Amino acid sequence: LIGQGADVLLQNTDSSAVLQAAQDKGVNAFGWDSDMTAYGPKAHLASSIINWGPYYIKATKDYQAGTWTTGKSWWGVKEGAIDFVSLAADVPEDAKKKLDEVKAGLKDGSFTIWKGPIVGQDGKEVLAKDAVADDKFLGGISFYVKGVEGKIPSGK
């Protein structure tokens, strides 16, 4: 469980427990990693899914061609590896339209999630205005943004 508001539970696990708990409490929730409508149909707003198929197909073809290399892969909506599915019927039309616009922008590259300015919890700018975060930035995030209370766990 990564967050809990008055009306929505958010999860960061592919367990169905969050959807089941949300339905029991009469609040909404989002599924993660697969369509979780069946586990809390009255609570389910939508699910973010991961589809490894496109990556595996490319990796296999690259291996067969002798061009495959190991390393980090940042696949998302554009590559067909992530999608947002099973949007609840009662989600307002303007929200559905905005979701479609963002998904289209992610597919064609016109919408960027990690774009500055991003300000850290300490008030210092960590990504300049209009700068787009690269893989190095994304792989090294070790801060909370402005407005988030708490401390990054030290791992000790």
mmCIF file of C-alpha atoms in Angstrom:
data_model
loop_
_atom_site.group_PDB
_atom_site.id
_atom_site.type_symbol
_atom_site.label_atom_id
_atom_site.label_comp_id
_atom_site.label_asym_id
_atom_site.label_seq_id
_atom_site.Cartn_x
_atom_site.Cartn_y
_atom_site.Cartn_z
ATOM 1 C CA LEU A 1 0.000 0.000 0.000
ATOM 2 C CA ILE A 2 1.620 3.272 -1.068
ATOM 3 C CA GLY A 3 -1.053 5.720 -0.132
ATOM 4 C CA GLN A 4 -4.521 6.036 1.251
ATOM 5 C CA GLY A 5 -6.881 8.943 0.736
ATOM 6 C CA ALA A 6 -10.399 9.375 1.994
ATOM 7 C CA ASP A 7 -11.928 7.758 -1.079
ATOM 8 C CA VAL A 8 -9.168 5.876 -2.932
ATOM 9 C CA LEU A 9 -6.641 3.205 -1.998
ATOM 10 C CA LEU A 10 -3.481 2.996 -4.099
ATOM 11 C CA GLN A 11 -1.259 -0.034 -4.331
ATOM 12 C CA ASN A 12 2.216 -0.901 -5.529
ATOM 13 C CA THR A 13 1.840 -4.665 -5.569
ATOM 14 C CA ASP A 14 0.121 -7.102 -7.863
ATOM 15 C CA SER A 15 -1.810 -8.563 -4.930
ATOM 16 C CA SER A 16 -5.584 -8.530 -5.125
ATOM 17 C CA ALA A 17 -5.794 -7.708 -1.397
ATOM 18 C CA VAL A 18 -5.990 -3.940 -1.921
ATOM 19 C CA LEU A 19 -8.994 -4.204 -4.252
ATOM 20 C CA GLN A 20 -10.705 -6.603 -1.860
ATOM 21 C CA ALA A 21 -10.034 -4.309 1.124
ATOM 22 C CA ALA A 22 -11.249 -1.272 -0.814
ATOM 23 C CA GLN A 23 -14.492 -2.999 -1.709
ATOM 24 C CA ASP A 24 -14.981 -4.075 1.917
ATOM 25 C CA LYS A 25 -14.451 -0.447 3.037
ATOM 26 C CA GLY A 26 -16.671 1.022 0.305
ATOM 27 C CA VAL A 27 -13.884 3.043 -1.333
ATOM 28 C CA ASN A 28 -12.239 2.932 -4.750
ATOM 29 C CA ALA A 29 -8.877 1.461 -5.742
ATOM 30 C CA PHE A 30 -6.602 0.919 -8.735
ATOM 31 C CA GLY A 31 -5.298 -2.463 -9.848
ATOM 32 C CA TRP A 32 -1.596 -2.979 -10.530
ATOM 33 C CA ASP A 33 0.213 -5.255 -13.003
ATOM 34 C CA SER A 34 -2.973 -6.917 -14.252
ATOM 35 C CA ASP A 35 -6.693 -6.228 -14.620
ATOM 36 C CA MET A 36 -8.031 -6.674 -11.099
ATOM 37 C CA THR A 37 -11.683 -5.887 -11.746
ATOM 38 C CA ALA A 38 -12.771 -9.356 -10.610
ATOM 39 C CA TYR A 39 -11.319 -8.885 -7.111
ATOM 40 C CA GLY A 40 -13.325 -5.775 -6.255
ATOM 41 C CA PRO A 41 -15.723 -4.903 -9.069
ATOM 42 C CA LYS A 42 -17.537 -2.223 -7.052
ATOM 43 C CA ALA A 43 -14.249 -0.609 -5.947
ATOM 44 C CA HIS A 44 -12.199 -0.942 -9.142
ATOM 45 C CA LEU A 45 -11.486 2.337 -10.990
ATOM 46 C CA ALA A 46 -8.952 0.947 -13.489
ATOM 47 C CA SER A 47 -5.766 -1.095 -13.667
ATOM 48 C CA SER A 48 -2.274 -0.384 -14.857
ATOM 49 C CA ILE A 49 -1.008 -3.485 -16.630
ATOM 50 C CA ILE A 50 2.410 -4.653 -17.714
ATOM 51 C CA ASN A 51 2.718 -6.691 -20.904
ATOM 52 C CA TRP A 52 6.169 -8.272 -21.233
ATOM 53 C CA GLY A 53 5.319 -9.743 -24.660
ATOM 54 C CA PRO A 54 6.712 -6.890 -26.807
ATOM 55 C CA TYR A 55 9.984 -6.848 -24.851
ATOM 56 C CA TYR A 56 10.435 -10.624 -25.031
ATOM 57 C CA ILE A 57 9.725 -10.644 -28.770
ATOM 58 C CA LYS A 58 12.319 -7.919 -29.393
ATOM 59 C CA ALA A 59 14.898 -9.500 -27.065
ATOM 60 C CA THR A 60 14.456 -12.890 -28.754
ATOM 61 C CA LYS A 61 14.802 -11.402 -32.248
ATOM 62 C CA ASP A 62 17.853 -9.396 -31.143
ATOM 63 C CA TYR A 63 19.399 -12.545 -29.657
ATOM 64 C CA GLN A 64 18.795 -14.491 -32.869
ATOM 65 C CA ALA A 65 20.374 -11.651 -34.853
ATOM 66 C CA GLY A 66 23.355 -11.519 -32.498
ATOM 67 C CA THR A 67 22.574 -7.933 -31.441
ATOM 68 C CA TRP A 68 21.066 -8.532 -27.994
ATOM 69 C CA THR A 69 22.779 -6.866 -25.043
ATOM 70 C CA THR A 70 22.028 -6.792 -21.350
ATOM 71 C CA GLY A 71 21.184 -3.601 -19.533
ATOM 72 C CA LYS A 72 18.298 -1.502 -18.344
ATOM 73 C CA SER A 73 15.199 -1.287 -20.474
ATOM 74 C CA TRP A 74 12.695 1.501 -19.934
ATOM 75 C CA TRP A 75 9.647 0.287 -21.794
ATOM 76 C CA GLY A 76 6.287 1.940 -21.390
ATOM 77 C CA VAL A 77 3.101 2.886 -23.224
ATOM 78 C CA LYS A 78 4.984 3.816 -26.403
ATOM 79 C CA GLU A 79 6.488 0.347 -26.702
ATOM 80 C CA GLY A 80 3.239 -1.447 -25.822
ATOM 81 C CA ALA A 81 4.542 -2.726 -22.475
ATOM 82 C CA ILE A 82 2.281 -0.660 -20.186
ATOM 83 C CA ASP A 83 -1.382 0.227 -20.512
ATOM 84 C CA PHE A 84 -4.260 1.509 -18.411
ATOM 85 C CA VAL A 85 -7.281 -0.791 -18.741
ATOM 86 C CA SER A 86 -10.787 -1.537 -17.486
ATOM 87 C CA LEU A 87 -11.716 2.033 -16.700
ATOM 88 C CA ALA A 88 -14.855 2.040 -14.544
ATOM 89 C CA ALA A 89 -18.063 3.097 -16.280
ATOM 90 C CA ASP A 90 -18.714 5.836 -13.698
ATOM 91 C CA VAL A 91 -15.427 7.668 -14.328
ATOM 92 C CA PRO A 92 -16.416 11.115 -15.700
ATOM 93 C CA GLU A 93 -16.182 11.578 -19.465
ATOM 94 C CA ASP A 94 -13.717 14.484 -19.145
ATOM 95 C CA ALA A 95 -11.352 12.239 -17.151
ATOM 96 C CA LYS A 96 -11.674 9.472 -19.768
ATOM 97 C CA LYS A 97 -10.907 11.978 -22.515
ATOM 98 C CA LYS A 98 -7.853 13.280 -20.637
ATOM 99 C CA LEU A 99 -6.606 9.711 -20.120
ATOM 100 C CA ASP A 100 -6.942 9.024 -23.862
ATOM 101 C CA GLU A 101 -5.027 12.242 -24.649
ATOM 102 C CA VAL A 102 -2.187 11.356 -22.257
ATOM 103 C CA LYS A 103 -1.962 7.772 -23.565
ATOM 104 C CA ALA A 104 -1.822 9.064 -27.161
ATOM 105 C CA GLY A 105 0.869 11.570 -26.153
ATOM 106 C CA LEU A 106 2.912 8.856 -24.454
ATOM 107 C CA LYS A 107 2.638 6.703 -27.592
ATOM 108 C CA ASP A 108 3.722 9.431 -29.997
ATOM 109 C CA GLY A 109 6.215 11.097 -27.648
ATOM 110 C CA SER A 110 4.388 14.427 -27.350
ATOM 111 C CA PHE A 111 3.660 13.928 -23.625
ATOM 112 C CA THR A 112 6.503 13.581 -21.122
ATOM 113 C CA ILE A 113 5.903 12.533 -17.526
ATOM 114 C CA TRP A 114 9.280 13.510 -16.070
ATOM 115 C CA LYS A 115 9.671 17.112 -17.194
ATOM 116 C CA GLY A 116 10.969 20.007 -15.115
ATOM 117 C CA PRO A 117 10.765 21.962 -13.111
ATOM 118 C CA ILE A 118 10.994 19.378 -10.347
ATOM 119 C CA VAL A 119 11.829 20.714 -6.909
ATOM 120 C CA GLY A 120 13.154 18.516 -4.121
ATOM 121 C CA GLN A 121 11.792 18.389 -0.607
ATOM 122 C CA ASP A 122 14.571 20.773 0.464
ATOM 123 C CA GLY A 123 13.349 23.436 -2.001
ATOM 124 C CA LYS A 124 16.250 22.990 -4.429
ATOM 125 C CA GLU A 125 15.549 22.449 -8.094
ATOM 126 C CA VAL A 126 16.552 18.932 -9.156
ATOM 127 C CA LEU A 127 15.363 19.175 -12.765
ATOM 128 C CA ALA A 128 15.336 22.503 -14.584
ATOM 129 C CA LYS A 129 12.227 23.988 -16.183
ATOM 130 C CA ASP A 130 11.361 22.194 -19.451
ATOM 131 C CA ALA A 131 14.265 19.725 -19.053
ATOM 132 C CA VAL A 132 13.296 16.083 -19.622
ATOM 133 C CA ALA A 133 14.651 13.474 -17.222
ATOM 134 C CA ASP A 134 16.995 10.949 -18.813
ATOM 135 C CA ASP A 135 17.612 7.344 -17.741
ATOM 136 C CA LYS A 136 20.479 8.376 -15.445
ATOM 137 C CA PHE A 137 18.200 10.813 -13.576
ATOM 138 C CA LEU A 138 15.350 8.286 -13.320
ATOM 139 C CA GLY A 139 17.664 5.524 -12.130
ATOM 140 C CA GLY A 140 19.155 7.741 -9.425
ATOM 141 C CA ILE A 141 16.099 9.276 -7.789
ATOM 142 C CA SER A 142 16.851 9.398 -4.071
ATOM 143 C CA PHE A 143 14.766 12.341 -2.932
ATOM 144 C CA TYR A 144 11.211 13.329 -2.161
ATOM 145 C CA VAL A 145 9.662 16.243 -4.011
ATOM 146 C CA LYS A 146 8.576 19.482 -2.414
ATOM 147 C CA GLY A 147 5.500 19.007 -0.264
ATOM 148 C CA VAL A 148 6.205 15.390 0.696
ATOM 149 C CA GLU A 149 6.835 14.906 4.403
ATOM 150 C CA GLY A 150 9.198 12.259 5.733
ATOM 151 C CA LYS A 151 12.707 11.015 5.145
ATOM 152 C CA ILE A 152 14.139 8.633 2.582
ATOM 153 C CA PRO A 153 14.885 5.326 4.323
ATOM 154 C CA SER A 154 18.631 4.921 4.801
ATOM 155 C CA GLY A 155 18.673 1.148 4.358
ATOM 156 C CA LYS A 156 20.660 0.751 7.550
#
